[in-house]
PDB file of C-alpha atoms in Angstrom:
ATOM      1  CA  MET A   1     140.103 176.561 -15.887  1.00 52.00           C
ATOM      2  CA  LEU A   2     137.174 177.342 -14.194  1.00 51.00           C
ATOM      3  CA  ALA A   3     135.679 175.322 -17.110  1.00 56.00           C
ATOM      4  CA  LEU A   4     137.607 172.648 -16.198  1.00 51.00           C
ATOM      5  CA  VAL A   5     137.009 171.974 -11.980  1.00 52.00           C
ATOM      6  CA  ALA A   6     132.960 172.549 -12.541  1.00 55.00           C
ATOM      7  CA  GLY A   7     133.234 169.696 -15.171  1.00 54.00           C
ATOM      8  CA  THR A   8     134.782 167.425 -12.436  1.00 54.00           C
ATOM      9  CA  VAL A   9     132.326 168.584  -9.985  1.00 53.00           C
ATOM     10  CA  ARG A  10     129.494 167.418 -12.188  1.00 55.00           C
ATOM     11  CA  ALA A  11     131.197 164.088 -12.606  1.00 54.00           C
ATOM     12  CA  GLN A  12     131.589 163.340  -8.493  1.00 63.00           C
ATOM     13  CA  SER A  13     128.045 164.251  -7.812  1.00 64.00           C
ATOM     14  CA  VAL A  14     126.292 161.942 -10.381  1.00 64.00           C
ATOM     15  CA  VAL A  15     123.821 159.725  -8.428  1.00 68.00           C
ATOM     16  CA  VAL A  16     123.047 155.774  -9.703  1.00 60.00           C
ATOM     17  CA  LYS A  17     119.020 155.298  -9.753  1.00 68.00           C
ATOM     18  CA  ASP A  18     118.345 152.393  -8.600  1.00 68.00           C
ATOM     19  CA  ASN A  19     116.616 149.646 -10.510  1.00 84.00           C
ATOM     20  CA  VAL A  20     113.298 148.429  -8.071  1.00 88.00           C
ATOM     21  CA  ARG A  21     110.511 146.045  -8.670  1.00 89.00           C
ATOM     22  CA  LEU A  22     108.338 144.178  -7.027  1.00 91.00           C
ATOM     23  CA  GLU A  23     108.057 140.068  -6.762  1.00 90.00           C
ATOM     24  CA  TYR A  24     106.985 137.503  -4.556  1.00 93.00           C
ATOM     25  CA  ALA A  25     109.141 134.616  -2.624  1.00 94.00           C
ATOM     26  CA  GLN A  26     107.757 131.643  -1.380  1.00 93.00           C
ATOM     27  CA  VAL A  27     107.037 131.016   2.215  1.00 94.00           C
ATOM     28  CA  LEU A  28     108.305 127.771   4.292  1.00 94.00           C
ATOM     29  CA  SER A  29     107.748 128.341   7.837  1.00 93.00           C
ATOM     30  CA  VAL A  30     106.652 131.301   9.885  1.00 93.00           C
ATOM     31  CA  ASP A  31     107.643 131.474  14.057  1.00 93.00           C
ATOM     32  CA  PRO A  32     105.898 133.476  16.151  1.00 92.00           C
ATOM     33  CA  VAL A  33     107.717 135.327  18.935  1.00 92.00           C
ATOM     34  CA  TYR A  34     105.888 135.733  22.369  1.00 92.00           C
ATOM     35  CA  GLN A  35     105.766 138.665  24.497  1.00 89.00           C
ATOM     36  CA  THR A  36     105.773 137.483  28.092  1.00 89.00           C
ATOM     37  CA  LEU A  37     103.322 139.364  30.415  1.00 88.00           C
ATOM     38  CA  ARG A  38     103.251 137.984  34.265  1.00 89.00           C
ATOM     39  CA  ALA A  39     100.832 139.872  36.655  1.00 88.00           C
ATOM     40  CA  SER A  40     100.085 138.938  39.866  1.00 87.00           C
ATOM     41  CA  ARG A  41      96.341 140.405  41.787  1.00 88.00           C
ATOM     42  CA  MET A  42      95.172 139.903  45.594  1.00 87.00           C
ATOM     43  CA  GLU A  43      92.155 137.166  45.779  1.00 87.00           C
ATOM     44  CA  GLN A  44      90.165 136.197  48.796  1.00 86.00           C
ATOM     45  CA  GLN A  45      89.907 132.237  49.005  1.00 86.00           C
ATOM     46  CA  CYS A  46      88.053 130.718  51.152  1.00 88.00           C
ATOM     47  CA  GLU A  47      88.194 127.041  52.492  1.00 82.00           C
ATOM     48  CA  GLU A  48      84.903 125.286  52.926  1.00 75.00           C
ATOM     49  CA  PRO A  49      84.880 123.471  56.999  1.00 68.00           C
ATOM     50  CA  ASP A  50      85.625 119.869  56.579  1.00 65.00           C
ATOM     51  CA  LYS A  51      81.891 118.597  57.479  1.00 60.00           C
ATOM     52  CA  ASP A  52      83.225 115.200  59.029  1.00 55.00           C
ATOM     53  CA  ALA A  53      85.335 116.771  61.026  1.00 54.00           C
ATOM     54  CA  LYS A  54      83.003 118.711  62.382  1.00 53.00           C
ATOM     55  CA  LYS A  55      80.186 116.600  63.137  1.00 55.00           C
ATOM     56  CA  PRO A  56      79.335 115.761  65.836  1.00 57.00           C
ATOM     57  CA  LYS A  57      79.400 111.824  67.363  1.00 59.00           C
ATOM     58  CA  PRO A  58      76.023 110.894  69.346  1.00 59.00           C
ATOM     59  CA  VAL A  59      76.240 109.904  72.693  1.00 60.00           C
ATOM     60  CA  GLY A  60      74.706 107.299  74.931  1.00 56.00           C
ATOM     61  CA  GLU A  61      73.175 107.733  77.998  1.00 58.00           C
ATOM     62  CA  ASP A  62      76.105 106.614  80.042  1.00 58.00           C
ATOM     63  CA  GLY A  63      77.976 109.286  77.978  1.00 58.00           C
ATOM     64  CA  LYS A  64      80.194 107.547  76.027  1.00 58.00           C
ATOM     65  CA  PRO A  65      80.143 107.018  72.273  1.00 60.00           C
ATOM     66  CA  GLU A  66      77.387 105.508  70.236  1.00 63.00           C
ATOM     67  CA  GLY A  67      78.320 102.370  68.319  1.00 71.00           C
ATOM     68  CA  LYS A  68      75.733 101.064  65.987  1.00 73.00           C
ATOM     69  CA  LEU A  69      74.491  98.394  67.862  1.00 74.00           C
ATOM     70  CA  SER A  70      73.526 100.360  70.378  1.00 74.00           C
ATOM     71  CA  ARG A  71      71.243 102.562  67.689  1.00 76.00           C
ATOM     72  CA  MET A  72      70.158  99.791  66.553  1.00 75.00           C
ATOM     73  CA  VAL A  73      68.606  98.686  69.901  1.00 76.00           C
ATOM     74  CA  ASP A  74      67.431 102.348  70.847  1.00 78.00           C
ATOM     75  CA  SER A  75      65.334 102.477  67.720  1.00 76.00           C
ATOM     76  CA  VAL A  76      63.743  98.788  68.418  1.00 76.00           C
ATOM     77  CA  LYS A  77      62.977 100.004  71.378  1.00 78.00           C
ATOM     78  CA  GLU A  78      61.298 103.339  70.912  1.00 77.00           C
ATOM     79  CA  PHE A  79      59.395 101.780  67.996  1.00 73.00           C
ATOM     80  CA  PHE A  80      58.050  99.070  70.448  1.00 73.00           C
ATOM     81  CA  GLY A  81      58.808 101.358  73.898  1.00 67.00           C
ATOM     82  CA  SER A  82      55.900 101.899  76.377  1.00 53.00           C
ATOM     83  CA  ALA A  83      53.928 104.457  76.794  1.00 48.00           C
ATOM     84  CA  GLY A  84      54.846 105.621  81.199  1.00 48.00           C
ATOM     85  CA  GLU A  85      58.613 106.623  80.222  1.00 52.00           C
ATOM     86  CA  ASP A  86      60.052 109.939  79.305  1.00 51.00           C
ATOM     87  CA  LYS A  87      62.845 109.900  77.094  1.00 51.00           C
ATOM     88  CA  ALA A  88      65.664 112.577  77.162  1.00 50.00           C
ATOM     89  CA  VAL A  89      65.979 114.561  73.789  1.00 50.00           C
ATOM     90  CA  PRO A  90      69.882 115.149  73.763  1.00 51.00           C
ATOM     91  CA  ALA A  91      71.372 118.640  72.693  1.00 48.00           C
ATOM     92  CA  GLN A  92      72.122 117.131  69.172  1.00 49.00           C
ATOM     93  CA  ALA A  93      69.308 116.029  67.984  1.00 48.00           C
ATOM     94  CA  ALA A  94      68.673 120.232  67.632  1.00 48.00           C
ATOM     95  CA  GLY A  95      71.792 120.422  65.149  1.00 48.00           C
ATOM     96  CA  PRO A  96      75.065 121.175  64.427  1.00 51.00           C
ATOM     97  CA  ALA A  97      75.597 125.194  64.826  1.00 49.00           C
ATOM     98  CA  PRO A  98      76.598 126.953  61.669  1.00 52.00           C
ATOM     99  CA  ALA A  99      80.112 126.291  60.488  1.00 56.00           C
ATOM    100  CA  SER A 100      82.450 129.527  60.354  1.00 66.00           C
ATOM    101  CA  ARG A 101      84.437 130.022  56.138  1.00 72.00           C
ATOM    102  CA  SER A 102      88.056 131.018  56.991  1.00 83.00           C
ATOM    103  CA  CYS A 103      88.667 133.429  54.511  1.00 87.00           C
ATOM    104  CA  ARG A 104      92.161 134.585  53.987  1.00 87.00           C
ATOM    105  CA  MET A 105      93.969 137.196  50.971  1.00 87.00           C
ATOM    106  CA  VAL A 106      96.024 135.327  48.905  1.00 87.00           C
ATOM    107  CA  GLN A 107      98.622 136.607  45.679  1.00 88.00           C
ATOM    108  CA  VAL A 108      97.898 135.055  42.364  1.00 87.00           C
ATOM    109  CA  ASP A 109     100.180 135.312  39.309  1.00 88.00           C
ATOM    110  CA  ARG A 110      99.311 135.397  36.564  1.00 89.00           C
ATOM    111  CA  GLU A 111     100.967 134.258  32.949  1.00 89.00           C
ATOM    112  CA  PHE A 112      99.421 135.929  29.501  1.00 88.00           C
ATOM    113  CA  ARG A 113     101.508 135.311  25.635  1.00 89.00           C
ATOM    114  CA  ARG A 114     101.159 137.548  23.116  1.00 89.00           C
ATOM    115  CA  PRO A 115     103.104 137.303  19.750  1.00 90.00           C
ATOM    116  CA  ILE A 116     105.209 140.553  18.796  1.00 92.00           C
ATOM    117  CA  ALA A 117     106.576 139.233  15.760  1.00 93.00           C
ATOM    118  CA  TYR A 118     106.836 136.478  13.253  1.00 94.00           C
ATOM    119  CA  ASP A 119     110.257 134.780  12.076  1.00 94.00           C
ATOM    120  CA  VAL A 120     109.615 134.202   7.893  1.00 94.00           C
ATOM    121  CA  ASP A 121     111.974 131.826   6.094  1.00 95.00           C
ATOM    122  CA  TYR A 122     111.345 132.189   2.680  1.00 95.00           C
ATOM    123  CA  VAL A 123     112.820 131.250  -0.903  1.00 95.00           C
ATOM    124  CA  TRP A 124     113.583 133.344  -3.387  1.00 92.00           C
ATOM    125  CA  LYS A 125     115.140 132.347  -6.988  1.00 92.00           C
ATOM    126  CA  GLY A 126     116.467 128.825  -4.818  1.00 91.00           C
ATOM    127  CA  THR A 127     117.605 131.192  -2.257  1.00 92.00           C
ATOM    128  CA  LYS A 128     116.868 130.842   1.680  1.00 94.00           C
ATOM    129  CA  TYR A 129     116.038 133.561   3.874  1.00 93.00           C
ATOM    130  CA  ARG A 130     114.790 134.773   6.703  1.00 94.00           C
ATOM    131  CA  SER A 131     113.542 137.941   8.317  1.00 92.00           C
ATOM    132  CA  ARG A 132     111.129 139.431  11.363  1.00 93.00           C
ATOM    133  CA  LEU A 133     108.238 140.645  10.590  1.00 92.00           C
ATOM    134  CA  ALA A 134     105.062 142.410  12.343  1.00 91.00           C
ATOM    135  CA  GLU A 135     102.585 140.177  10.518  1.00 91.00           C
ATOM    136  CA  ASP A 136     101.589 136.672   9.419  1.00 91.00           C
ATOM    137  CA  PRO A 137     102.535 136.785   5.036  1.00 91.00           C
ATOM    138  CA  GLY A 138     100.361 133.611   4.511  1.00 90.00           C
ATOM    139  CA  ASN A 139     101.906 131.469   1.628  1.00 92.00           C
ATOM    140  CA  ARG A 140     103.419 134.005  -0.578  1.00 92.00           C
ATOM    141  CA  LEU A 141     105.703 137.106   1.026  1.00 92.00           C
ATOM    142  CA  ARG A 142     106.115 140.505  -1.599  1.00 93.00           C
ATOM    143  CA  ILE A 143     109.674 142.020  -1.622  1.00 92.00           C
ATOM    144  CA  ARG A 144     111.446 144.304  -2.512  1.00 91.00           C
ATOM    145  CA  VAL A 145     113.969 143.986  -5.115  1.00 89.00           C
ATOM    146  CA  ALA A 146     116.753 146.572  -5.689  1.00 88.00           C
ATOM    147  CA  VAL A 147     119.460 146.206  -8.369  1.00 84.00           C
ATOM    148  CA  THR A 148     121.849 148.861  -8.594  1.00 81.00           C
ATOM    149  CA  PRO A 149     125.774 148.120 -10.544  1.00 81.00           C
ATOM    150  CA  TYR A 150     128.980 147.815  -8.331  1.00 83.00           C
ATOM    151  CA  VAL A 151     131.290 150.329  -8.024  1.00 85.00           C
ATOM    152  CA  PRO A 152     134.334 149.876  -6.197  1.00 87.00           C
ATOM    153  CA  GLY A 153     135.095 151.801  -2.576  1.00 86.00           C
ATOM    154  CA  GLN A 154     131.211 152.437  -2.585  1.00 79.00           C
ATOM    155  CA  PRO A 155     129.451 150.518   0.389  1.00 77.00           C
ATOM    156  CA  THR A 156     127.094 148.170  -1.001  1.00 70.00           C
ATOM    157  CA  PRO A 157     123.411 148.264  -0.151  1.00 63.00           C
ATOM    158  CA  PRO A 158     121.907 145.944   2.781  1.00 64.00           C
ATOM    159  CA  GLN A 159     120.835 142.535   0.933  1.00 60.00           C
ATOM    160  CA  PRO A 160     118.034 139.967   2.086  1.00 52.00           C
ATOM    161  CA  GLY A 161     119.151 138.822   5.204  1.00 51.00           C
ATOM    162  CA  ASP A 162     120.980 140.894   5.874  1.00 55.00           C
ATOM    163  CA  GLY A 163     118.430 142.246   8.684  1.00 50.00           C
ATOM    164  CA  ALA A 164     116.960 143.844   4.987  1.00 49.00           C
ATOM    165  CA  GLN A 165     112.952 143.907   5.892  1.00 51.00           C
ATOM    166  CA  ALA A 166     110.334 142.399   3.631  1.00 52.00           C
ATOM    167  CA  ALA A 167     107.685 144.940   2.223  1.00 51.00           C
ATOM    168  CA  VAL A 168     104.713 142.939   3.299  1.00 47.00           C
ATOM    169  CA  PRO A 169     101.527 143.197   1.197  1.00 44.00           C
TER     170      PRO A 169
END
């Protein structure tokens, strides 16, 4: 009787060995999957003063702003001017005061994208599959093909396209 029990135990511990081989599938498309990273930092931003707004306007002898005609008449008078007249030099002739730049700290947002994986569509023996891989496989994808007999009541191994990883050369 002991021999009979030992024989049944031996029959239950039979391990089915997989038939595994490597083949190549034709890659149809590769779509990168990107990771988006956002970063911000503080930078100093300075604004140049508006040169036209700060430019002093010439003033005539009467205290009113000079026009084009009066400046032209004054330049002709200086050319033909008399030697005895003293001409007062206006204060603006010394040149404009140096303009100060207004600077402030601003937050600058940046966005970076980098590929973290690749969704690969491929065909093997007329059937289309999709897998997510860490690298771009190129035109051909090396795949692992395992063939096992179907035994009722045992769990089935994952099939290509069911989330199984394809082997990359």
